[in-house]
Short mmCIF file of C-alpha atoms in Angstrom, two decimals:
data_model
loop_
_atom_site.label_atom_id
_atom_site.label_comp_id
_atom_site.label_asym_id
_atom_site.label_seq_id
_atom_site.Cartn_x
_atom_site.Cartn_y
_atom_site.Cartn_z
CA MET A 1 0.02 -0.02 0.08
CA ALA A 2 3.00 2.24 -0.61
CA GLY A 3 1.87 5.83 -1.25
CA GLN A 4 -1.70 5.26 -0.18
CA ARG A 5 -3.00 7.95 2.31
CA VAL A 6 -5.32 6.21 4.89
CA LEU A 7 -7.95 7.78 7.14
CA GLY A 8 -9.45 5.70 9.97
CA LEU A 9 -13.14 6.29 10.93
CA VAL A 10 -14.28 4.58 14.21
CA LEU A 11 -17.97 4.30 14.60
CA ALA A 12 -18.66 4.92 18.35
CA GLY A 13 -22.06 6.65 18.50
CA GLY A 14 -24.61 3.92 19.08
CA ALA A 15 -26.57 3.65 22.38
CA GLY A 16 -25.44 0.04 23.12
CA LYS A 17 -28.76 -0.83 24.55
CA ARG A 18 -28.11 -4.62 24.87
CA LEU A 19 -25.32 -3.80 27.29
CA ALA A 20 -27.60 -1.71 29.69
CA PRO A 21 -27.37 -0.78 32.44
CA LEU A 22 -23.59 -0.39 31.89
CA THR A 23 -24.41 1.96 29.12
CA ALA A 24 -26.98 4.01 31.24
CA ASP A 25 -24.40 6.74 31.88
CA ARG A 26 -21.70 6.15 29.27
CA ALA A 27 -21.37 5.28 25.65
CA LYS A 28 -20.76 1.68 24.80
CA PRO A 29 -17.20 2.29 23.58
CA ALA A 30 -16.30 3.89 26.90
CA VAL A 31 -17.30 0.83 28.97
CA PRO A 32 -14.19 -0.49 30.83
CA VAL A 33 -12.74 -3.79 29.75
CA GLY A 34 -9.93 -5.81 31.21
CA GLY A 35 -9.42 -3.65 34.24
CA LEU A 36 -7.47 -0.79 32.63
CA TYR A 37 -8.99 -0.46 29.17
CA ARG A 38 -11.92 1.12 27.46
CA LEU A 39 -13.67 -0.81 24.75
CA VAL A 40 -12.63 1.81 22.09
CA ASP A 41 -8.98 1.11 22.98
CA PHE A 42 -8.90 -2.15 21.04
CA ALA A 43 -9.90 -0.62 17.71
CA LEU A 44 -7.69 2.41 18.13
CA SER A 45 -4.71 0.15 19.17
CA ASN A 46 -5.17 -1.92 16.09
CA LEU A 47 -5.11 1.09 13.83
CA VAL A 48 -2.24 2.82 15.51
CA ASN A 49 -0.05 -0.34 15.78
CA ALA A 50 -0.53 -0.71 12.05
CA GLY A 51 0.61 2.79 11.22
CA CYS A 52 -2.84 4.24 10.56
CA ARG A 53 -2.42 7.40 12.69
CA ARG A 54 -5.05 9.82 11.23
CA ILE A 55 -8.29 8.75 12.99
CA CYS A 56 -11.63 10.29 13.66
CA VAL A 57 -13.98 8.66 16.22
CA LEU A 58 -17.62 9.39 15.46
CA THR A 59 -19.57 9.87 18.71
CA GLN A 60 -23.07 10.76 19.67
CA TYR A 61 -24.82 8.84 22.60
CA LYS A 62 -23.73 10.09 26.19
CA SER A 63 -20.28 10.69 24.75
CA HIS A 64 -18.68 12.91 27.45
CA SER A 65 -16.59 10.16 29.18
CA LEU A 66 -15.73 8.73 25.84
CA ASP A 67 -14.62 12.14 24.48
CA ARG A 68 -12.61 12.83 27.57
CA HIS A 69 -10.84 9.41 27.42
CA ILE A 70 -9.91 9.93 23.77
CA THR A 71 -8.62 13.48 24.15
CA THR A 72 -6.66 12.63 27.32
CA THR A 73 -5.27 9.30 26.32
CA TRP A 74 -4.91 9.23 22.53
CA ARG A 75 -2.63 12.20 21.99
CA LEU A 76 -0.45 11.53 18.87
CA SER A 77 2.21 13.79 17.31
CA ALA A 78 0.75 16.76 15.42
CA LEU A 79 4.18 17.61 14.29
CA LEU A 80 4.01 14.49 12.08
CA GLY A 81 0.43 14.98 11.03
CA ASN A 82 -1.05 12.32 13.29
CA TYR A 83 -4.21 12.61 15.33
CA VAL A 84 -6.97 10.64 17.05
CA THR A 85 -9.90 12.94 17.62
CA PRO A 86 -13.48 12.59 18.71
CA VAL A 87 -16.06 13.98 16.27
CA PRO A 88 -19.46 14.42 18.00
CA ALA A 89 -22.68 14.52 16.06
CA GLN A 90 -22.93 18.13 14.85
CA GLN A 91 -26.18 18.27 12.83
CA ARG A 92 -24.14 19.78 9.94
CA LEU A 93 -26.75 18.77 7.33
CA GLY A 94 -29.90 19.82 9.23
CA PRO A 95 -31.65 19.68 12.59
CA TYR A 96 -31.54 15.91 13.06
CA TRP A 97 -29.15 13.39 14.70
CA GLN A 98 -27.44 10.32 13.08
CA THR A 99 -29.90 7.64 12.12
CA GLY A 100 -27.43 4.87 11.34
CA SER A 101 -23.78 4.03 10.85
CA ALA A 102 -23.82 5.12 7.22
CA ASP A 103 -25.65 8.35 8.08
CA ALA A 104 -23.04 9.04 10.89
CA ILE A 105 -20.37 9.04 8.05
CA TYR A 106 -22.52 10.91 5.57
CA GLN A 107 -23.03 13.65 8.15
CA SER A 108 -19.33 13.97 8.58
CA LEU A 109 -18.04 13.82 5.05
CA ASN A 110 -16.19 17.02 5.63
CA LEU A 111 -13.70 14.88 7.46
CA ILE A 112 -12.96 13.02 4.22
CA TYR A 113 -12.93 16.07 2.18
CA ASP A 114 -10.48 17.80 4.51
CA ASP A 115 -8.10 14.84 4.76
CA ARG A 116 -8.25 13.72 1.19
CA PRO A 117 -7.34 10.09 1.78
CA ASP A 118 -7.06 7.43 -0.88
CA ILE A 119 -8.37 4.77 1.54
CA VAL A 120 -10.88 4.98 4.34
CA VAL A 121 -10.91 2.32 6.98
CA VAL A 122 -14.26 2.00 8.81
CA PHE A 123 -14.08 0.11 12.15
CA GLY A 124 -16.61 -0.56 14.89
CA ALA A 125 -15.59 0.39 18.48
CA ASP A 126 -17.37 -2.57 20.28
CA HIS A 127 -15.18 -5.57 19.86
CA VAL A 128 -12.25 -7.21 21.64
CA TYR A 129 -9.61 -8.42 19.19
CA ARG A 130 -6.27 -7.92 17.52
CA MET A 131 -6.03 -7.19 13.80
CA ASP A 132 -3.51 -5.60 11.46
CA PRO A 133 -5.61 -3.38 9.22
CA MET A 134 -2.70 -2.85 6.78
CA GLN A 135 -2.79 -6.50 5.75
CA MET A 136 -6.54 -6.09 4.82
CA ILE A 137 -5.68 -2.87 3.02
CA ASP A 138 -3.00 -4.67 0.98
CA GLN A 139 -5.51 -7.28 -0.11
CA HIS A 140 -8.10 -4.65 -0.87
CA VAL A 141 -5.57 -2.75 -3.24
CA ALA A 142 -4.47 -6.01 -4.79
CA TRP A 143 -8.00 -6.96 -5.70
CA GLY A 144 -8.98 -3.59 -7.06
CA ALA A 145 -12.00 -3.60 -4.78
CA GLY A 146 -14.32 -0.77 -4.03
CA VAL A 147 -14.90 -2.19 -0.59
CA THR A 148 -13.49 -5.13 1.38
CA VAL A 149 -15.53 -6.63 4.22
CA ALA A 150 -13.54 -8.26 7.13
CA ALA A 151 -15.26 -11.65 7.96
CA ILE A 152 -14.71 -14.47 10.31
CA PRO A 153 -15.67 -18.12 9.56
CA VAL A 154 -18.29 -19.55 11.90
CA PRO A 155 -20.22 -22.87 11.99
CA ARG A 156 -22.80 -22.54 9.13
CA MET A 157 -25.64 -23.55 11.43
CA GLU A 158 -24.74 -20.90 13.96
CA ALA A 159 -24.66 -18.10 11.36
CA THR A 160 -28.29 -17.40 11.23
CA ASP A 161 -27.93 -14.29 13.46
CA PHE A 162 -25.32 -12.61 11.40
CA GLY A 163 -24.76 -10.68 8.22
CA VAL A 164 -23.38 -13.48 6.01
CA VAL A 165 -21.12 -13.10 2.97
CA GLN A 166 -21.68 -15.43 0.05
CA THR A 167 -18.51 -15.52 -2.07
CA ALA A 168 -17.78 -16.38 -5.72
CA PRO A 169 -15.70 -19.44 -6.63
CA ASP A 170 -12.52 -17.25 -6.31
CA GLY A 171 -13.16 -17.07 -2.59
CA HIS A 172 -13.02 -13.28 -2.13
CA SER A 173 -15.43 -11.70 -4.58
CA ILE A 174 -18.82 -11.20 -2.84
CA GLU A 175 -21.94 -12.50 -4.65
CA ALA A 176 -24.46 -11.79 -2.00
CA PHE A 177 -24.71 -10.28 1.54
CA LEU A 178 -27.44 -11.97 3.44
CA GLU A 179 -29.05 -10.56 6.63
CA LYS A 180 -29.66 -13.34 9.11
CA PRO A 181 -30.33 -16.04 6.50
CA ALA A 182 -32.22 -19.19 7.43
CA GLU A 183 -29.95 -21.19 5.35
CA PRO A 184 -26.42 -19.63 5.48
CA PRO A 185 -24.34 -20.50 2.48
CA GLY A 186 -21.02 -22.31 3.09
CA ARG A 187 -17.69 -20.80 2.16
CA PRO A 188 -15.62 -22.22 -0.68
CA GLY A 189 -13.71 -25.30 0.44
CA HIS A 190 -15.49 -25.27 3.85
CA PRO A 191 -19.18 -26.14 3.39
CA ASP A 192 -19.87 -26.39 7.10
CA GLU A 193 -18.72 -22.91 7.73
CA ALA A 194 -20.02 -19.39 6.72
CA PHE A 195 -18.45 -16.09 6.59
CA ALA A 196 -19.98 -13.75 9.17
CA SER A 197 -19.29 -9.95 8.72
CA MET A 198 -17.16 -8.37 11.55
CA GLY A 199 -18.47 -4.84 10.84
CA ASN A 200 -14.92 -3.75 9.65
CA TYR A 201 -14.59 -2.29 6.20
CA VAL A 202 -11.92 -0.89 3.88
CA PHE A 203 -13.16 1.52 1.12
CA ASP A 204 -11.68 3.40 -1.76
CA SER A 205 -12.40 6.94 -0.69
CA ASP A 206 -14.33 8.02 -3.83
CA VAL A 207 -16.32 4.87 -3.69
CA LEU A 208 -17.42 5.32 -0.20
CA VAL A 209 -18.43 9.06 -0.77
CA GLU A 210 -20.48 8.11 -3.82
CA ALA A 211 -22.15 5.19 -1.97
CA LEU A 212 -23.07 7.36 1.00
CA LYS A 213 -24.61 10.04 -1.24
CA LYS A 214 -26.74 7.37 -2.99
CA ASP A 215 -27.92 5.96 0.33
CA ALA A 216 -28.79 9.37 1.69
CA ALA A 217 -31.12 10.00 -1.29
CA ASP A 218 -32.85 6.63 -0.66
CA ASP A 219 -35.85 7.21 1.48
CA GLY A 220 -36.34 3.39 1.96
CA SER A 221 -32.88 2.91 3.43
CA ARG A 222 -32.05 2.41 7.05
CA HIS A 223 -28.73 4.09 6.49
CA GLY A 224 -26.61 1.34 7.96
CA MET A 225 -23.27 0.19 6.71
CA GLY A 226 -23.95 -3.56 7.07
CA GLY A 227 -27.59 -3.40 6.15
CA ASP A 228 -27.55 -0.87 3.21
CA ILE A 229 -24.07 0.19 1.99
CA ILE A 230 -22.46 -3.18 1.62
CA PRO A 231 -25.54 -4.80 -0.21
CA MET A 232 -25.33 -1.80 -2.60
CA MET A 233 -21.71 -2.31 -3.23
CA VAL A 234 -22.44 -6.10 -3.77
CA ARG A 235 -25.02 -5.32 -6.43
CA GLU A 236 -22.47 -3.15 -8.14
CA ARG A 237 -19.84 -6.06 -8.01
CA ALA A 238 -17.36 -3.91 -6.13
CA ALA A 239 -17.29 -5.92 -2.85
CA HIS A 240 -14.72 -8.42 -1.72
CA VAL A 241 -14.28 -10.34 1.56
CA TYR A 242 -11.16 -10.60 3.72
CA ASP A 243 -10.73 -13.76 5.81
CA PHE A 244 -9.90 -12.60 9.30
CA LEU A 245 -8.08 -15.88 9.93
CA GLN A 246 -5.49 -14.84 7.44
CA ASN A 247 -4.42 -11.87 9.58
CA LYS A 248 -1.15 -12.52 11.32
CA ILE A 249 -0.28 -10.46 14.33
CA PRO A 250 3.33 -10.09 15.62
CA GLY A 251 3.89 -11.99 18.90
CA ALA A 252 0.53 -13.95 18.64
CA ASP A 253 0.34 -17.54 19.03
CA ALA A 254 -2.04 -20.33 18.03
CA ARG A 255 -4.47 -19.49 20.96
CA ASP A 256 -4.84 -15.87 19.69
CA LEU A 257 -5.60 -16.85 16.13
CA GLY A 258 -9.14 -15.67 15.05
CA TYR A 259 -10.06 -14.25 18.54
CA TRP A 260 -12.92 -11.71 18.04
CA ARG A 261 -15.56 -11.01 20.56
CA ASP A 262 -18.53 -8.75 20.42
CA VAL A 263 -19.23 -7.56 23.95
CA GLY A 264 -22.65 -6.27 23.05
CA THR A 265 -24.54 -8.08 25.99
CA LEU A 266 -23.84 -8.50 29.69
CA ASP A 267 -23.31 -12.20 29.19
CA SER A 268 -20.71 -11.74 26.42
CA TYR A 269 -19.01 -8.97 28.35
CA PHE A 270 -18.75 -11.28 31.32
CA ASP A 271 -17.45 -14.21 29.23
CA ALA A 272 -14.86 -12.00 27.53
CA HIS A 273 -13.39 -11.21 30.99
CA MET A 274 -13.25 -14.81 31.95
CA ASP A 275 -11.20 -15.49 28.81
CA LEU A 276 -8.60 -13.12 30.20
CA CYS A 277 -8.41 -14.98 33.45
CA ALA A 278 -7.50 -18.40 32.06
CA VAL A 279 -4.03 -19.78 32.87
CA HIS A 280 -3.28 -19.68 29.03
CA PRO A 281 -5.74 -16.91 28.02
CA VAL A 282 -7.22 -17.10 24.50
CA PHE A 283 -6.69 -13.38 24.33
CA ASN A 284 -3.24 -12.40 25.57
CA LEU A 285 -2.98 -8.98 27.08
CA TYR A 286 0.78 -9.42 27.49
CA ASN A 287 1.69 -9.37 23.84
CA ASP A 288 4.04 -6.39 23.80
CA GLN A 289 4.75 -6.58 20.10
CA TRP A 290 1.02 -5.54 19.45
CA PRO A 291 0.10 -3.86 22.65
CA ILE A 292 -3.42 -2.68 23.64
CA LEU A 293 -2.75 0.97 24.47
CA THR A 294 -4.54 3.06 27.04
CA GLN A 295 -3.80 5.61 29.80
CA VAL A 296 -2.89 3.92 33.11
CA PRO A 297 -4.24 5.87 36.12
CA SER A 298 -1.57 7.10 38.59
CA GLN A 299 -2.32 4.77 41.46
CA PRO A 300 0.05 2.60 43.49
CA PRO A 301 0.80 -0.94 42.66
CA ALA A 302 -1.70 -3.69 43.84
CA LYS A 303 -1.25 -4.82 47.41
CA PHE A 304 -2.02 -8.20 49.00
CA VAL A 305 -1.99 -8.09 52.91
CA HIS A 306 -2.45 -10.57 55.83
CA ASP A 307 -1.26 -14.19 56.14
CA ASP A 308 -2.80 -15.33 59.32
CA GLY A 309 -4.75 -18.60 59.39
CA ASP A 310 -7.65 -18.29 57.17
CA ARG A 311 -7.17 -14.44 56.78
CA VAL A 312 -4.88 -14.47 53.71
CA GLY A 313 -4.90 -11.91 50.96
CA ARG A 314 -4.43 -13.72 47.58
CA ALA A 315 -5.64 -13.76 44.01
CA ILE A 316 -5.56 -16.87 41.85
CA ASN A 317 -6.13 -16.87 37.93
CA SER A 318 -7.20 -13.29 38.11
CA VAL A 319 -6.42 -9.89 36.51
CA VAL A 320 -5.62 -7.33 39.27
CA SER A 321 -5.07 -3.60 38.34
CA ASN A 322 -3.07 -1.05 40.14
CA GLY A 323 -4.56 0.53 43.24
CA VAL A 324 -6.32 -2.71 44.28
CA VAL A 325 -5.97 -3.82 47.88
CA VAL A 326 -6.84 -7.47 48.71
CA SER A 327 -6.87 -7.34 52.48
CA GLY A 328 -7.17 -10.94 53.74
CA GLY A 329 -9.74 -12.05 51.14
CA LEU A 330 -9.61 -14.52 48.35
CA VAL A 331 -9.93 -13.61 44.66
CA ARG A 332 -10.34 -16.33 42.02
CA ASN A 333 -11.04 -15.92 38.33
CA ALA A 334 -11.92 -12.35 38.58
CA VAL A 335 -11.01 -9.01 36.87
CA LEU A 336 -10.52 -6.18 39.37
CA SER A 337 -10.23 -2.56 38.11
CA PRO A 338 -8.04 0.09 39.66
CA GLY A 339 -9.00 1.04 43.18
CA ALA A 340 -11.05 -2.09 44.06
CA ARG A 341 -10.91 -3.21 47.73
CA ILE A 342 -11.55 -6.80 49.02
CA ASP A 343 -11.75 -7.02 52.72
CA SER A 344 -10.81 -9.86 55.17
CA TRP A 345 -12.46 -13.20 55.00
CA SER A 346 -14.38 -12.11 51.84
CA ARG A 347 -14.45 -14.21 48.53
CA VAL A 348 -14.69 -13.02 44.98
CA GLU A 349 -15.09 -15.62 42.32
CA ARG A 350 -15.76 -15.32 38.73
CA ALA A 351 -16.57 -11.65 38.92
CA VAL A 352 -15.90 -8.48 37.02
CA MET A 353 -15.40 -5.22 39.03
CA VAL A 354 -15.75 -2.28 36.71
CA ILE A 355 -14.59 1.25 36.79
CA LEU A 356 -11.89 2.93 38.78
CA HIS A 357 -12.96 3.77 42.23
CA ASN A 358 -14.95 2.93 45.45
CA THR A 359 -15.90 -0.63 44.58
CA ARG A 360 -15.58 -2.56 47.81
CA VAL A 361 -16.46 -6.01 49.00
CA GLY A 362 -16.84 -6.08 52.85
CA ARG A 363 -15.66 -8.55 55.41
CA HIS A 364 -17.11 -12.11 55.08
CA ALA A 365 -18.97 -11.08 51.95
CA VAL A 366 -19.24 -13.43 48.88
CA VAL A 367 -19.40 -12.16 45.24
CA GLN A 368 -19.73 -14.89 42.56
CA ASP A 369 -20.67 -14.91 38.90
CA ALA A 370 -21.43 -11.21 38.91
CA ILE A 371 -20.54 -7.80 37.50
CA LEU A 372 -20.04 -4.77 39.93
CA ASP A 373 -20.14 -1.26 38.55
CA LYS A 374 -18.59 1.86 40.10
CA ASN A 375 -19.20 2.94 43.58
CA VAL A 376 -20.68 -0.41 44.59
CA VAL A 377 -20.32 -1.44 48.16
CA VAL A 378 -21.14 -5.09 49.13
CA PRO A 379 -21.87 -5.05 52.94
CA GLU A 380 -20.19 -7.23 55.42
CA GLY A 381 -21.54 -10.79 55.26
CA ALA A 382 -23.65 -10.14 52.09
CA THR A 383 -23.80 -12.62 49.26
CA VAL A 384 -24.09 -11.74 45.54
CA GLY A 385 -24.68 -14.42 42.89
CA VAL A 386 -24.34 -17.35 45.34
CA ASN A 387 -26.69 -20.28 44.70
CA VAL A 388 -28.28 -18.43 41.69
CA ILE A 389 -29.13 -20.61 38.78
CA ARG A 390 -26.86 -19.81 35.81
CA GLU A 391 -29.94 -18.52 33.87
CA THR A 392 -29.25 -15.07 35.53
CA LEU A 393 -26.29 -12.80 35.91
CA PRO A 394 -26.36 -10.46 38.85
CA LEU A 395 -25.08 -6.97 38.17
CA LEU A 396 -24.80 -4.28 40.81
CA GLN A 397 -25.19 -0.66 39.45
CA ASN A 398 -23.72 2.64 40.42
CA GLU A 399 -23.85 3.22 44.27
CA ASP A 400 -25.85 0.03 44.89
CA ARG A 401 -25.40 -1.21 48.46
CA LEU A 402 -27.68 -4.29 48.42
CA PRO A 403 -27.41 -7.20 45.98
CA ARG A 404 -30.06 -7.55 43.37
CA PRO A 405 -30.11 -9.68 40.19
CA ALA A 406 -30.39 -8.13 36.71
CA PRO A 407 -33.06 -9.56 34.44
CA THR A 408 -30.67 -11.01 31.83
CA ARG A 409 -30.14 -14.45 30.66
CA TYR A 410 -26.76 -16.06 30.81
CA ARG A 411 -25.80 -17.52 27.55
CA THR A 412 -22.75 -19.25 26.20
CA ALA A 413 -19.83 -18.14 24.02
CA ALA A 414 -22.03 -18.80 20.91
CA ASP A 415 -23.58 -15.30 21.46
CA LEU A 416 -20.19 -13.58 21.35
CA LEU A 417 -20.02 -12.87 17.59
CA ALA A 418 -23.44 -11.32 17.04
CA ALA A 419 -22.52 -7.68 16.54
CA ASP A 420 -23.36 -6.18 13.16
CA ALA A 421 -26.28 -8.48 12.32
CA ARG A 422 -28.25 -7.95 15.45
CA ASN A 423 -27.91 -4.17 15.93
CA ASP A 424 -26.71 -2.23 13.00
CA THR A 425 -26.14 1.15 14.62
CA THR A 426 -23.11 3.44 14.92
CA SER A 427 -21.74 1.72 17.82
#
């Protein structure tokens, strides 16, 4: 892709309703992940690590914490022409808000006009994964495509909830883009698998602008990238598919190959964190050749205190952030964000403690199979998630002090890939 000028557009404006109530006070891409990170950090890290360093993050819904995170964390060298900047919905074309992911870009076409890129990379902001976008761009240029769609192989009978790509015999030209098909087509050479769209796209700049203008003039369109723009490009025979499994990341091993998680529901959010706690995690945060970048809060190192009989501060198979104090309690298979406090004789198992401050588990309390948001205090002797059938997943919200279950079903990892097909919004 020598000589190609690339602009990154990250879609981060959707409401993220399926992740409520974690999104009640923040945009979905601002939801904390893995203790230290925000969800948007994964897409931005992939772009920046690959050398794509002119990036606009399109925001809309409750964007203050997201805008603040981007402006304070993602400061690149303006001297070299690099930037990551949040772009809020501005009603540039009239008194209405963004109505879909395609409309979000259409209302911000000035960004493309100002930057004059050859290639526009359009990524979602709600997935946990590693990807080198430049490898996808190289294929896009080699094929002479108008748009290239990143897709991941999934079992064909599990693809009915996705946007599914049907390819030509060459394996990369797209013949059809099917929305939640009852009979998903197999992919060439692998009849038991189907290509599910990941919601990541590479466009020739002029092709994208023309497609957005056509879509904006179509009163019957939903103005979504996956639901409207890509099918339009398929009809014009300008669309190709990129197999995500071909993407090779420096420092990755066989366990990391093809890891991609949509964290669009509380259940998938919880499962993604449990992935990080495994002895050999399927997503390795410790790959320093392709780091996930963020701003680390200035708090002291984690501390484990007391070693007296059954009052022992310890954490096993867990991710523990800075500022955490485990004071004579047991933490197992859990993710603790900065500033969490675990008091004596308490037990935290298979749990996610979100956000940076004031989350505390009192003495003799038990938290199990649960998510705790910011400012949650579990009182002394209380139990959360204990003896609860795995059909429910307790979640304590901001400033809750008594355990109460959230009305959400706990599903398996089969739900983790349902991003673009189920909710085609700007998130």
